[in-house]
Coordinates of N, CA and C in Angstrom, one line a residue:
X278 N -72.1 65.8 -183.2 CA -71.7 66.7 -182.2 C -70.9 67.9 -182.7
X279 N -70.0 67.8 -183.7 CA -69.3 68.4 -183.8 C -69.4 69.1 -185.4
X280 N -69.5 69.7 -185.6 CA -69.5 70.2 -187.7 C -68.5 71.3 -187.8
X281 N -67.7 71.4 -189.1 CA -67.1 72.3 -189.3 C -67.7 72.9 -191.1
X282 N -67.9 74.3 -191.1 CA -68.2 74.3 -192.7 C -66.9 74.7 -193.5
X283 N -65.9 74.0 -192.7 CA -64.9 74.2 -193.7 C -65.1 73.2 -195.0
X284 N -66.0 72.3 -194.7 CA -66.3 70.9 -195.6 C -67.2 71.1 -196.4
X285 N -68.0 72.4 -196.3 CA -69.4 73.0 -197.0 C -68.3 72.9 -198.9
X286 N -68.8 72.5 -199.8 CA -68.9 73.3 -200.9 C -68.8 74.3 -201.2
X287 N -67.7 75.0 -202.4 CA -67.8 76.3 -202.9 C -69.3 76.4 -203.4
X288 N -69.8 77.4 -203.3 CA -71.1 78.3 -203.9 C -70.9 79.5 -204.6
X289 N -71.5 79.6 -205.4 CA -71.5 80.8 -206.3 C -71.5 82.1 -204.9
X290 N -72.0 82.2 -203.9 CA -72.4 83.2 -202.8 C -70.7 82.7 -202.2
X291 N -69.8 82.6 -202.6 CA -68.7 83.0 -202.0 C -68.1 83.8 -201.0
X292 N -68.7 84.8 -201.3 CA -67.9 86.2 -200.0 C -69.3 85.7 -198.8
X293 N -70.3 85.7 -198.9 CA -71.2 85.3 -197.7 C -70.6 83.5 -197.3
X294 N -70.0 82.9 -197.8 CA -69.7 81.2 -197.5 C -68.6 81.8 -197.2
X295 N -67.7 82.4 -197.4 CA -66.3 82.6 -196.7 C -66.2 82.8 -195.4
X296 N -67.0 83.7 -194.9 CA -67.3 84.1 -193.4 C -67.3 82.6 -192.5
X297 N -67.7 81.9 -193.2 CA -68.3 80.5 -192.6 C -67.2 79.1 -192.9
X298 N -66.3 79.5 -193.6 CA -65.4 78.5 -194.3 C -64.2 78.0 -193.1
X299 N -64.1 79.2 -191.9 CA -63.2 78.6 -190.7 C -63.9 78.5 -189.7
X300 N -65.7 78.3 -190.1 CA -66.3 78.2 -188.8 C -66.3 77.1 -188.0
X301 N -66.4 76.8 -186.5 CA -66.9 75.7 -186.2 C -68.0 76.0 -185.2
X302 N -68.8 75.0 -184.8 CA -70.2 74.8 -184.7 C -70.3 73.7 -183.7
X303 N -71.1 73.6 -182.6 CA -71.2 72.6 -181.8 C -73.1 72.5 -181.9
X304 N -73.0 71.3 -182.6 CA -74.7 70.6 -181.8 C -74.9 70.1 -180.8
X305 N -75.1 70.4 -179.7 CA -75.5 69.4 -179.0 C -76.9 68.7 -178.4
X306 N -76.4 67.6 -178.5 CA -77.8 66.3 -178.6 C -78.2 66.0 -177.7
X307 N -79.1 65.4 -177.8 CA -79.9 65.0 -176.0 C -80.0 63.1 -176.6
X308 N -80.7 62.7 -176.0 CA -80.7 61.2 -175.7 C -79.8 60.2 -176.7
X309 N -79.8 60.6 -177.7 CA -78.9 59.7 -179.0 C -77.6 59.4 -178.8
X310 N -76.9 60.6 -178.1 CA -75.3 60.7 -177.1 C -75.3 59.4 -176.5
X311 N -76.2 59.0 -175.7 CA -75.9 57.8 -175.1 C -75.3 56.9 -175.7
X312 N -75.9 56.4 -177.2 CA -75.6 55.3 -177.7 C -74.1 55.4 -178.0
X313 N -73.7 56.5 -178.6 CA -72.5 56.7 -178.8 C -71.4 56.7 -178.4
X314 N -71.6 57.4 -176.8 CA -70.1 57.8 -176.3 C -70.1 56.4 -175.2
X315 N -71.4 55.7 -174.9 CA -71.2 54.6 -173.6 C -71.5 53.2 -174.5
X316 N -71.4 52.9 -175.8 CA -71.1 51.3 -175.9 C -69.6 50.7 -176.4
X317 N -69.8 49.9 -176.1 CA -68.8 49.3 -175.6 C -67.6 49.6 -176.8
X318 N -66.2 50.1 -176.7 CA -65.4 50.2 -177.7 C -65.5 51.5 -177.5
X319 N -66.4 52.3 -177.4 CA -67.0 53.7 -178.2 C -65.8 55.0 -176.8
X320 N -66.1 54.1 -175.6 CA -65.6 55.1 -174.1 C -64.4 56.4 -174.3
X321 N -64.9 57.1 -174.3 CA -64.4 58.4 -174.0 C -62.8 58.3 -174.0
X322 N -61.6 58.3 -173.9 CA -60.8 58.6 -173.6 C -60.4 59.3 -172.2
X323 N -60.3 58.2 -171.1 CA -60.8 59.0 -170.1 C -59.1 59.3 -169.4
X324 N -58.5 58.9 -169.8 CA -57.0 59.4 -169.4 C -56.4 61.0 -169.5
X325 N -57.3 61.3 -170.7 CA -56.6 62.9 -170.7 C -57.7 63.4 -169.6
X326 N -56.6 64.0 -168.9 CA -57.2 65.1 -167.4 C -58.2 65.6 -167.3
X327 N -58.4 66.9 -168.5 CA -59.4 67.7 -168.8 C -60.9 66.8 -168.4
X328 N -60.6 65.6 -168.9 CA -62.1 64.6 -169.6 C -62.0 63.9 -167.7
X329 N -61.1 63.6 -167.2 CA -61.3 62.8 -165.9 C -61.6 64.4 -165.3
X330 N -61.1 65.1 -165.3 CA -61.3 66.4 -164.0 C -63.1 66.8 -164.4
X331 N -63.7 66.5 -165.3 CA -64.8 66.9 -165.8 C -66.0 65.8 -165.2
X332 N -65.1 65.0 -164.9 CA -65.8 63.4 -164.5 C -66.6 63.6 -163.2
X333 N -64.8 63.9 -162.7 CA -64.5 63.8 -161.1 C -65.6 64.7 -160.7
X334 N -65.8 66.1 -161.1 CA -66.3 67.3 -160.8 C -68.2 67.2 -160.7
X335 N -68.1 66.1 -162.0 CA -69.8 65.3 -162.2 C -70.0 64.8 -160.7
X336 N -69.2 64.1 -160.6 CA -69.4 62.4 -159.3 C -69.2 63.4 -158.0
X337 N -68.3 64.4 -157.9 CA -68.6 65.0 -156.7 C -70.1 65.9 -156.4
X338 N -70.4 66.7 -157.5 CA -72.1 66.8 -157.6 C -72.7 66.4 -157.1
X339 N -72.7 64.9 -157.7 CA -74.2 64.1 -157.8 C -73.8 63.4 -157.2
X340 N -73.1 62.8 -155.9 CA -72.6 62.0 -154.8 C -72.5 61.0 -155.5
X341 N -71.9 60.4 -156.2 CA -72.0 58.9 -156.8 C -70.7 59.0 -157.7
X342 N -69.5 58.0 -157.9 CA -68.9 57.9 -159.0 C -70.0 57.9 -160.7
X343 N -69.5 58.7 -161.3 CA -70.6 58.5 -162.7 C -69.5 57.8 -163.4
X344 N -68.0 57.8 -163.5 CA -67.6 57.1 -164.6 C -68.3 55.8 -164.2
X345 N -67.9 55.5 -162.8 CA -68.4 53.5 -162.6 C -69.2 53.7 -162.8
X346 N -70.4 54.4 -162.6 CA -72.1 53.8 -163.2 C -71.6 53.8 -164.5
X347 N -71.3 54.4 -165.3 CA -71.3 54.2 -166.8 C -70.6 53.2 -167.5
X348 N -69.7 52.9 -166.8 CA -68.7 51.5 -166.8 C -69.3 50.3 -166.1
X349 N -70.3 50.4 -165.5 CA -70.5 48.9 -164.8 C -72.2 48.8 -164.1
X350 N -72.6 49.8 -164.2 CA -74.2 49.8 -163.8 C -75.8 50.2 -165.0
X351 N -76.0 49.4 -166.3 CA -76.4 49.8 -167.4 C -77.7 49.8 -166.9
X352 N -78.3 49.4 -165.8 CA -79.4 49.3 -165.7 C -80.0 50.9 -165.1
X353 N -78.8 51.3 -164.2 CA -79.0 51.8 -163.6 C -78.8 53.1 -164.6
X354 N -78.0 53.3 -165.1 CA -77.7 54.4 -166.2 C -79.0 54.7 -167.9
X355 N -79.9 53.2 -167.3 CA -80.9 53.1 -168.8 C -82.3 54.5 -167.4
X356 N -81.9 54.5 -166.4 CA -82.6 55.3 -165.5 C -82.6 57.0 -166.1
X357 N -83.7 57.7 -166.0 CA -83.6 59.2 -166.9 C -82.6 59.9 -165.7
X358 N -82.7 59.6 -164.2 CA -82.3 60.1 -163.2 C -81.0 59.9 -163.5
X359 N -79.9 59.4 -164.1 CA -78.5 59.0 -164.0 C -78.1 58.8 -165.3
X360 N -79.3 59.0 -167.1 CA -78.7 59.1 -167.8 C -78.6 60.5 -168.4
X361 N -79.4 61.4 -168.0 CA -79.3 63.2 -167.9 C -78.0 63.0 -168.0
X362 N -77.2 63.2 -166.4 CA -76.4 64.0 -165.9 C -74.8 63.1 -166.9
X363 N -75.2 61.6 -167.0 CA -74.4 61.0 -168.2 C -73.8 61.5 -169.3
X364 N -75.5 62.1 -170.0 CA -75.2 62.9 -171.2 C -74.5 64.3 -171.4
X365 N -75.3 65.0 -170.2 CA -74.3 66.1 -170.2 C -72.6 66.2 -169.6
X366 N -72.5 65.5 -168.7 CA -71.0 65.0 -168.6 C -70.4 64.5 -169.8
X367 N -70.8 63.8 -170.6 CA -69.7 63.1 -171.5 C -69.9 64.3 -172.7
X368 N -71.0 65.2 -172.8 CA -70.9 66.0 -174.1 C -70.2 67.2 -173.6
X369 N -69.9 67.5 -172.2 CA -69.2 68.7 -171.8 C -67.6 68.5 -171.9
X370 N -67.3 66.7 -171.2 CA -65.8 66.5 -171.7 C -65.4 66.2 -172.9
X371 N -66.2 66.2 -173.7 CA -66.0 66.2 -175.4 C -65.5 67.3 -175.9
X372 N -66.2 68.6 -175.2 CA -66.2 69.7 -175.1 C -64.4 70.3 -175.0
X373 N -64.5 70.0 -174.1 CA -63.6 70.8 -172.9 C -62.1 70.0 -173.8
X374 N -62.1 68.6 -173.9 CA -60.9 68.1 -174.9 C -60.8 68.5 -176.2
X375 N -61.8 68.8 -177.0 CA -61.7 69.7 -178.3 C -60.9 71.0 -178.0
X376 N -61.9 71.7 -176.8 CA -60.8 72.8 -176.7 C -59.8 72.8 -176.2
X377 N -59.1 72.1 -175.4 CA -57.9 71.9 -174.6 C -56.7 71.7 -176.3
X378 N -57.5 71.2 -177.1 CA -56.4 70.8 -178.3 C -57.2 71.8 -179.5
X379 N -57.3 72.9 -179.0 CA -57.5 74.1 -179.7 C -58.8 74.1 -181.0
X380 N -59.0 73.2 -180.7 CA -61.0 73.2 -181.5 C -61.7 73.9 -180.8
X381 N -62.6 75.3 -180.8 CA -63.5 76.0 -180.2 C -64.7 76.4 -181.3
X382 N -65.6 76.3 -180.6 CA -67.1 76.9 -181.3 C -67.0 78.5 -181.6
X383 N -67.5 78.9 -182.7 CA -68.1 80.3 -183.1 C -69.6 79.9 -182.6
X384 N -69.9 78.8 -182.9 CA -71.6 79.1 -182.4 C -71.9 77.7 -181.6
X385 N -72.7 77.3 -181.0 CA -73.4 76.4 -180.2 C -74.9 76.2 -180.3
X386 N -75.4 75.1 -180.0 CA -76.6 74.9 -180.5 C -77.1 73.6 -179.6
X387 N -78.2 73.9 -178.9 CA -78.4 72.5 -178.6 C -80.3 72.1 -178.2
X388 N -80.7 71.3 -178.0 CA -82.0 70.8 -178.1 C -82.6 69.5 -176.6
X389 N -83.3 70.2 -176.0 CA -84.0 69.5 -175.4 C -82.8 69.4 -174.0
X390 N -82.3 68.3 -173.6 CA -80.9 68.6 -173.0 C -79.8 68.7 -173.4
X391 N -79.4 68.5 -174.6 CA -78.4 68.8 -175.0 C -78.2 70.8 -174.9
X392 N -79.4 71.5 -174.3 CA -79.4 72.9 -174.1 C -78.5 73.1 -173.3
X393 N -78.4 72.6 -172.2 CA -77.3 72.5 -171.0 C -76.4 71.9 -171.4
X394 N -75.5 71.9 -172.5 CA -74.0 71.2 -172.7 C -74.3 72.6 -173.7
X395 N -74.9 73.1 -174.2 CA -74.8 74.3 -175.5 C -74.4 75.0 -174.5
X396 N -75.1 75.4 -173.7 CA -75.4 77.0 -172.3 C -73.7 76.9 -171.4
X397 N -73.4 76.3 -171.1 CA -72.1 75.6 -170.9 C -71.2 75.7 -171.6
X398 N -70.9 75.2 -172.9 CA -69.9 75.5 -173.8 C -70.1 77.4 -174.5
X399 N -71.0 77.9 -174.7 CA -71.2 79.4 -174.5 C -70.8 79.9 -173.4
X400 N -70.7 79.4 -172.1 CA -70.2 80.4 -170.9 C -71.2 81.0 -170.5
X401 N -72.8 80.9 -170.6 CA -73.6 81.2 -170.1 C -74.1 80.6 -168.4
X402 N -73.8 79.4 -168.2 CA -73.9 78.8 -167.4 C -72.6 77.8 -167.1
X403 N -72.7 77.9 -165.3 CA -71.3 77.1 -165.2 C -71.5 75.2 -165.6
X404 N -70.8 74.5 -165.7 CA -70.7 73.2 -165.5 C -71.1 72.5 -164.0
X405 N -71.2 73.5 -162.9 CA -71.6 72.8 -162.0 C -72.8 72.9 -161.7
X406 N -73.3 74.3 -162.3 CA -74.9 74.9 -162.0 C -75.3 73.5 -163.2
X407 N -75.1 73.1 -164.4 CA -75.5 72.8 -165.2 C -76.0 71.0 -164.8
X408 N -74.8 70.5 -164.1 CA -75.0 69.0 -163.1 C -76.0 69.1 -162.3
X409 N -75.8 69.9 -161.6 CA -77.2 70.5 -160.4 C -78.7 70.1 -161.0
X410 N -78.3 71.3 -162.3 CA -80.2 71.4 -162.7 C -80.3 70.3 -163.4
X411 N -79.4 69.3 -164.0 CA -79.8 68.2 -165.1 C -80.2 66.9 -163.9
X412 N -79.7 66.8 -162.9 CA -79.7 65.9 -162.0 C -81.1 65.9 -161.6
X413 N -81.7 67.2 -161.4 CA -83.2 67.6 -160.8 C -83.6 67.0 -161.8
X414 N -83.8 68.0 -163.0 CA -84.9 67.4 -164.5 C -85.4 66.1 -164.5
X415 N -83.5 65.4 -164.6 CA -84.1 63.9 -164.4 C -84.8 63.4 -163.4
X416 N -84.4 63.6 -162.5 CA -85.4 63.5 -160.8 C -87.1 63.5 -161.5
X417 N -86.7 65.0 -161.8 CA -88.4 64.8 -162.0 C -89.0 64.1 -163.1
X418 N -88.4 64.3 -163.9 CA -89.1 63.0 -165.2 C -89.2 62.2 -164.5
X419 N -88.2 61.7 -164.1 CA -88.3 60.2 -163.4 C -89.8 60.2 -162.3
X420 N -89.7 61.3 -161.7 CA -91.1 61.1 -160.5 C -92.7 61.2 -161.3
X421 N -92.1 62.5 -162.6 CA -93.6 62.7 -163.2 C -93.7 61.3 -164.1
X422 N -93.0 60.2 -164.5 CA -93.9 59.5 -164.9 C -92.8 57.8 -164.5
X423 N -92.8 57.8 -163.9 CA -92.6 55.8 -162.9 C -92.4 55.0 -164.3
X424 N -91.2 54.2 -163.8 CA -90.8 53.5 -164.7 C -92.3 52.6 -165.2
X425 N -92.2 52.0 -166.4 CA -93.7 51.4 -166.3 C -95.0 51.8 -166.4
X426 N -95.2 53.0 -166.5 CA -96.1 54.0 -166.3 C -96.2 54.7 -167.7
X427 N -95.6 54.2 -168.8 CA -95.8 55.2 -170.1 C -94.7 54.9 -170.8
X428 N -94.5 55.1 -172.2 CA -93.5 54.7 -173.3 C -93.6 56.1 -174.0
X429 N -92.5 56.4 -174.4 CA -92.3 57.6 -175.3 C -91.6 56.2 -177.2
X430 N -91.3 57.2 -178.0 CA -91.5 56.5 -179.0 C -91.2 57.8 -180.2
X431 N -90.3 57.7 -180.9 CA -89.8 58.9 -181.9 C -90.4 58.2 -183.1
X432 N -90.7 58.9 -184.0 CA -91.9 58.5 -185.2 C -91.0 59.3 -186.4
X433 N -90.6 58.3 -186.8 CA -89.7 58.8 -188.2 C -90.1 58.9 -189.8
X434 N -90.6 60.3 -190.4 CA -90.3 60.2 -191.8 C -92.3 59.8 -191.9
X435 N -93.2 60.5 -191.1 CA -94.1 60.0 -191.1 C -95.0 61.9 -191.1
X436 N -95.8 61.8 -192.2 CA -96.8 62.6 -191.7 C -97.8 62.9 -190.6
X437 N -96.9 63.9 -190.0 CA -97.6 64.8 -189.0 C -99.3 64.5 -188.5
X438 N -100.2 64.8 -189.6 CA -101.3 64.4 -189.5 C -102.1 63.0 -189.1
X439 N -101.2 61.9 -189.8 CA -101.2 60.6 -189.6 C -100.9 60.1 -188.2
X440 N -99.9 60.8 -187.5 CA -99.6 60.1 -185.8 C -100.7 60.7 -185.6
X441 N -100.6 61.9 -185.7 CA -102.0 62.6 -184.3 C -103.4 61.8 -184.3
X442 N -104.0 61.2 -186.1 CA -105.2 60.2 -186.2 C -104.6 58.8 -185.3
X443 N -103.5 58.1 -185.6 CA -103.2 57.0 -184.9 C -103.2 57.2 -183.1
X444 N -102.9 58.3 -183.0 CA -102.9 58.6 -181.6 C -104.2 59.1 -181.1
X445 N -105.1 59.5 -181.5 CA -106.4 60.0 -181.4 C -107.2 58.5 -181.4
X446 N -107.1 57.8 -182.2 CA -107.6 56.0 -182.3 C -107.5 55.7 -180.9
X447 N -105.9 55.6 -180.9 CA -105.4 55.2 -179.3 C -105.7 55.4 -178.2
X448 N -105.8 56.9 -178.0 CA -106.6 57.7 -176.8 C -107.4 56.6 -176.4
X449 N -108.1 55.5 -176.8 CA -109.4 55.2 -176.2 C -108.9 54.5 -175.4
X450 N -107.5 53.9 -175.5 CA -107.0 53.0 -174.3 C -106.1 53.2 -173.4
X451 N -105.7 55.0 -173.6 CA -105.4 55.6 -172.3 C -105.0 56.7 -173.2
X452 N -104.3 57.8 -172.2 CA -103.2 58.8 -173.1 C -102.5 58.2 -173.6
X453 N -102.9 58.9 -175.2 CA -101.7 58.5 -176.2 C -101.8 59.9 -177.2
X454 N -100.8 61.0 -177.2 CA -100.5 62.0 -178.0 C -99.3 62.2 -178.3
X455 N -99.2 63.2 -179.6 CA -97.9 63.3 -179.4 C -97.3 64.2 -178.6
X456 N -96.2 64.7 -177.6 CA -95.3 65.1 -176.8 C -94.6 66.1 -177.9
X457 N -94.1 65.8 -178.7 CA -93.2 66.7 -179.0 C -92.8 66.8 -180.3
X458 N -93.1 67.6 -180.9 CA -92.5 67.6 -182.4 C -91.1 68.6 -182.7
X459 N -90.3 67.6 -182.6 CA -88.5 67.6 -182.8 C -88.4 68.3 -183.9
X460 N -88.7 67.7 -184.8 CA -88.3 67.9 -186.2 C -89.5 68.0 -187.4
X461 N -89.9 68.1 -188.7 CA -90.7 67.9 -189.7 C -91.1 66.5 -189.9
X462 N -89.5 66.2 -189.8 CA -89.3 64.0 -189.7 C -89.1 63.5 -188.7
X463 N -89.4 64.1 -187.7 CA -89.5 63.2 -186.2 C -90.2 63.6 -185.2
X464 N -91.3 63.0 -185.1 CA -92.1 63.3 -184.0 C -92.3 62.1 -182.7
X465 N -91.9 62.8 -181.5 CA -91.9 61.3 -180.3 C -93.5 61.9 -179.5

């Protein structure tokens, strides 16, 4: 989530790495967050304010307490509809407590949903427009494809060429392509 290149290596390109040596830099992630900020041990620090007023502000949104789904309803939180608005709440009060204790981004960056915790920590979009639209997204994934109804699947460290034949095989026993190519080394 977080990088700083103060940790980068001297380089011979010095005066261009210096610019970058007090930078800091926010990724933010989409589905992988989960694992991190909601098992068990891992919970947020929800006592400092900033991180509960960021909570509160979620659960009033989306009409639902979100800390207690995230504390006590996993079934209901493994749902795309209620683990969206999850991710982006816990990566915005990540956010918002870094800067409260004077850690702030030069740049932001983010992917797939993790765009809406980037667009957000840039000031491009507010935190409550951002609950709003992540709450729909999920809505609609959830409606465009019914729990039960299809499996997604990230394909690691595998030639490109090779899924699309494996997935072309497969076609014969329903849709089966790839969705999305993430990365060179990860395709779901």
């Amino acid at each position: 989530f977080l990088f700083s290149h103060k940790s980068w290596p001297q380089t011979s390109s010095k005066i261009y790495l210096n610019s970058f040596l007090a930078s800091v830099g926010y990724l933010c992630p989409f589905s992988d967050l989960i694992n991190i900020c909601f098992c068990d041990g891992c919970h947020i620090k929800i006592a400092a304010s900033i991180v509960k007023e960021t909570f509160d502000t979620a659960s009033r949104i989306l009409g639902y307490d979100l800390r207690e789904l995230i504390d006590s309803n996993e079934e209901k939180l493994n749902q795309t509809r209620y683990t969206q608005p999850a991710i982006l709440t816990t990566s915005v009060a990540i956010y918002r407590l870094l800067a409260e204790n004077g850690i702030t981004p030069d740049i932001v960056a983010g992917l797939s949903l993790g765009e809406y915790s980037a667009l957000v920590a840039a000031g491009a979009l507010s935190f409550e427009d951002a609950v709003a639209l992540v709450a729909k997204r999920g809505e609609f994934m959830e409606t465009a494809a019914p729990a039960g109804s299809g499996k997604m699947v990230a394909v690691m460290n595998t030639d490109p060429s090779l899924i699309e034949e494996i997935c072309q095989k497969a076609s014969e026993k329903g849709v089966v392509t790839p969705a999305n190519y993430n990365t060179p080394a990860q395709i779901v």
